[in-house]
Amino acid sequence: MHDIGFLRSQPERFAAGLARRGLTDRATALLDIDARRRALQTDLQGLLARRNEASKEIGRLKGQGGDASALMAEVAALKERIPALEAEERSLGEELTGALEALPNIPKDEVPDGADETGNVEVRRVGTPPSFAFDPKPHDEIGPALGLMDFDAAARMSGARFVVLKGALARLERAIASFFLDVHTTEFGYTEVNPPLLVRDQAAYGVGQLPKFAEDMFRTNSEHWLITTAEVPLTNLVADQILDPASLPLRFTAWTPCFRSEAGAAGRDTRGMIRQHQFQKVELVSIVRPEDSDTEHERMTAAAEAVLTRLGLPFRTMLLCTGDMGFGSRKTYDIEVWLPGQNAYREISSCSQFGDFQARRMKARYKLEKGTAFVHTLNGSGVAVGRALVAILENYQNADGSVTIPDALMPYMGGLTRVDPVT
């Protein structure tokens, strides 16, 4: 949600920021709605003041035995007029709020301009893609050949974009998540949280999922939403709170199932585990003071990169352009892992800073010496567990169809050093 005060004080800067997002003339329209609403508020204040003044005068005249009929008629007319103006003012307020909440965040100055992913800028590249003495296979061939990844069984019970993992692959997925949590909690200071997977409208609204992205979410008949990411409940831990500045930064992490309808992804990644309705992810969320937001963003991205480095997975980090950045973000780094089976880098983590965009929606503040201020929020994947499993299967595959377990995961695998085909 945007600050209407920022729009009023710096309309040119606000308009320029939206223009970088491909939106023009929005600032002028918003200022027009705001001006009409403020004019109505001024009129209402004048009418209410006049009504109170006239009511007092009526009482004075009646007390003196005078004729108050003209004033009484005036008050009666005001009582009829005021509710209509109040309704109009409320309507304009709702229109202004709806217009503001539909607008994306303003990108930071250093974010490159661009229409789509072709405008993204590579920041760094870590690791060298492995070379094979055979043609590397994609994960959706490796897993079924192992006898431990079953898309057909999942489709029979749930439809497309689901998978059943069994045996060593199920354990490997759990090992990946446990490894991520251990690194983030013991080395990077994140507090592990086991949050609800079902949230109400207000929680989804607070992080910017509603109303714009309702079609990407699953809703239950109890009017709850299944979370698309643990960002939703983790960030809402500070909703409607006024925090002690000494408690900041707050850093939370969670390993949860995530649920997405993928309504806008028809025809994309229909094979395999890259884009599913249900998937596992370890999420990172930070709540900080505004002056610490940039530093925390770099720190969070480094934490996500660290787990991939420990796993020996080649990756590159991309600074997203204005046209590829998420709705609420003002700056985003995507980390893309190398997948030999696709001969391409694919996103495995997205780390974003939101400024006070989410905090305004959630009413999340911290104390100042005088008054309060909105916190800044950040979130990132630390990282997507299913995609990490995909990357391990493809980067650690062997000619005989087996998959070697990365050294970092050995302590979680009960002595298993590789995954062999089930015989």
XYZ file of C-alpha atoms in Angstrom, residues 158-371:
214
model
C -5.206 -35.210 -7.293
C -4.834 -34.349 -10.971
C -1.982 -32.615 -12.773
C 0.894 -30.783 -11.069
C 1.259 -33.154 -8.121
C 3.845 -35.835 -7.316
C 4.347 -38.749 -4.940
C 7.857 -39.221 -3.565
C 8.766 -42.501 -1.889
C 11.592 -44.102 0.022
C 15.008 -42.489 -0.317
C 13.666 -39.547 -2.361
C 11.101 -38.698 0.301
C 13.877 -38.871 2.880
C 16.160 -36.766 0.672
C 13.542 -34.032 0.395
C 13.162 -34.026 4.188
C 16.951 -33.966 4.586
C 17.216 -30.921 2.313
C 14.650 -29.000 4.350
C 16.275 -29.960 7.664
C 19.669 -28.884 6.366
C 18.305 -25.514 5.253
C 16.613 -24.903 8.612
C 19.720 -25.875 10.564
C 21.943 -23.510 8.596
C 19.525 -20.579 8.795
C 18.794 -20.982 12.506
C 22.298 -21.761 13.764
C 24.392 -19.600 11.445
C 22.185 -16.759 10.256
C 20.099 -16.058 13.351
C 16.630 -16.920 12.064
C 14.029 -18.161 14.534
C 12.255 -21.310 13.380
C 8.460 -21.029 13.321
C 5.763 -23.616 12.683
C 2.936 -21.369 11.405
C -0.674 -21.986 10.329
C -1.149 -23.107 6.741
C -4.634 -21.563 6.607
C -5.090 -17.801 6.925
C -7.951 -15.330 6.836
C -8.513 -12.571 4.298
C -6.765 -9.908 6.357
C -3.526 -11.872 6.593
C -3.439 -12.460 2.838
C -4.308 -8.809 2.264
C -1.531 -7.681 4.599
C 1.245 -9.116 2.434
C -0.360 -8.025 -0.840
C -1.801 -11.378 -1.962
C -5.345 -10.001 -1.862
C -7.201 -8.717 -3.693
C -4.943 -8.760 -6.763
C -3.750 -12.379 -6.674
C -6.828 -14.233 -5.431
C -6.881 -16.430 -8.539
C -3.427 -17.779 -7.650
C -4.646 -19.038 -4.275
C -6.792 -21.921 -3.050
C -9.738 -21.015 -0.811
C -11.515 -23.373 1.543
C -15.240 -23.527 2.290
C -14.447 -22.113 5.739
C -13.314 -18.888 4.028
C -9.656 -19.528 4.793
C -6.877 -19.375 2.213
C -4.171 -22.011 1.864
C -0.833 -20.213 2.057
C 1.091 -19.708 -1.182
C 4.266 -19.285 0.882
C 5.197 -19.075 4.566
C 5.833 -15.382 3.912
C 2.130 -14.861 4.593
C 1.959 -16.091 8.219
C 5.559 -15.161 9.100
C 5.192 -11.529 8.046
C 1.807 -11.310 9.756
C 3.426 -12.143 13.094
C 3.928 -8.372 13.424
C 0.555 -7.273 12.001
C -1.222 -4.658 14.141
C 1.804 -4.498 16.445
C 3.898 -1.597 17.723
C 7.352 -3.097 18.234
C 10.145 -2.129 20.580
C 12.998 -0.912 18.343
C 15.420 -2.885 20.541
C 13.737 -6.091 19.300
C 14.628 -5.340 15.669
C 15.659 -6.943 13.438
C 13.293 -9.880 13.729
C 14.214 -12.859 11.542
C 11.880 -15.829 11.031
C 12.147 -19.026 9.014
C 9.692 -21.842 8.363
C 9.526 -25.063 6.372
C 5.992 -25.499 5.077
C 3.945 -26.942 2.269
C 2.847 -24.184 -0.109
C -0.205 -24.190 -2.353
C -0.654 -22.312 -5.627
C -3.280 -22.625 -8.312
C -0.767 -21.562 -10.989
C -3.657 -19.886 -12.775
C -1.323 -17.773 -14.873
C 1.036 -20.623 -15.760
C -1.074 -22.624 -18.212
C 1.204 -24.601 -20.482
C 4.377 -23.740 -18.547
C 6.480 -26.470 -16.886
C 3.701 -29.025 -17.169
C 6.209 -31.858 -16.721
C 8.044 -32.637 -13.514
C 8.322 -30.819 -10.197
C 9.278 -27.307 -11.295
C 5.780 -25.802 -11.082
C 3.280 -27.636 -8.883
C 0.116 -26.924 -6.961
C 1.700 -28.239 -3.740
C 5.390 -27.924 -2.925
C 7.803 -27.581 -0.011
C 9.742 -24.406 0.728
C 11.910 -22.964 3.473
C 11.057 -19.278 3.767
C 13.021 -16.381 5.278
C 11.341 -13.219 6.591
C 12.964 -10.164 8.163
C 11.350 -7.232 9.957
C 13.719 -4.266 10.235
C 14.050 -0.532 10.721
C 14.014 1.414 7.431
C 17.693 2.336 7.636
C 18.633 -1.364 7.842
C 16.551 -2.557 4.896
C 19.242 -2.492 2.191
C 21.848 -4.249 4.330
C 19.344 -6.899 5.408
C 18.455 -7.584 1.782
C 22.071 -8.391 0.942
C 22.371 -10.498 4.099
C 19.237 -12.512 3.304
C 20.356 -13.149 -0.261
C 23.736 -14.324 1.013
C 22.005 -16.753 3.385
C 20.021 -18.273 0.511
C 23.172 -18.495 -1.614
C 25.083 -20.160 1.220
C 22.930 -23.292 1.344
C 23.306 -23.793 -2.401
C 27.074 -23.363 -2.141
C 27.223 -25.978 0.643
C 25.300 -28.374 -1.595
C 27.747 -27.813 -4.437
C 25.025 -26.582 -6.780
C 26.073 -24.063 -9.462
C 23.935 -20.937 -9.513
C 23.753 -17.359 -10.642
C 22.184 -14.365 -8.901
C 20.110 -11.959 -10.987
C 18.920 -8.429 -10.204
C 15.393 -8.292 -11.584
C 14.302 -5.439 -13.818
C 11.158 -3.352 -13.310
C 9.085 -5.506 -15.653
C 9.955 -8.830 -14.018
C 9.787 -7.775 -10.382
C 6.979 -8.880 -8.080
C 3.985 -6.664 -7.285
C 5.024 -5.640 -3.761
C 8.779 -5.597 -4.225
C 10.945 -2.542 -4.639
C 14.082 -4.627 -5.344
C 14.491 -8.363 -5.971
C 17.344 -10.797 -6.434
C 16.494 -14.105 -8.074
C 18.880 -17.000 -7.517
C 18.831 -19.443 -10.426
C 20.268 -22.944 -10.050
C 21.847 -24.862 -12.929
C 19.772 -27.796 -14.200
C 21.791 -30.044 -16.573
C 18.653 -31.859 -17.737
C 17.284 -28.573 -19.062
C 20.689 -27.085 -19.923
C 19.505 -23.899 -18.247
C 19.487 -21.887 -15.043
C 16.100 -21.923 -13.279
C 14.828 -19.875 -10.342
C 15.206 -21.529 -6.948
C 14.969 -18.457 -4.691
C 13.624 -14.932 -4.862
C 14.748 -12.436 -2.193
C 12.866 -9.140 -2.062
C 12.662 -6.014 0.005
C 9.285 -4.297 0.259
C 10.029 -1.111 2.152
C 6.924 -0.179 4.163
C 4.584 -1.430 1.401
C 3.365 -4.454 3.394
C 3.706 -2.788 6.797
C 1.170 -0.119 5.863
C -1.356 -2.795 4.913
C -0.654 -4.728 8.131
C -0.329 -1.654 10.383
C 3.046 -2.912 11.620
C 5.027 -0.201 13.399
C 7.864 0.365 15.821
C 8.290 2.995 18.532
C 10.200 6.217 18.044
C 11.146 8.760 20.700
C 8.080 10.629 19.528
C 5.372 8.584 17.854
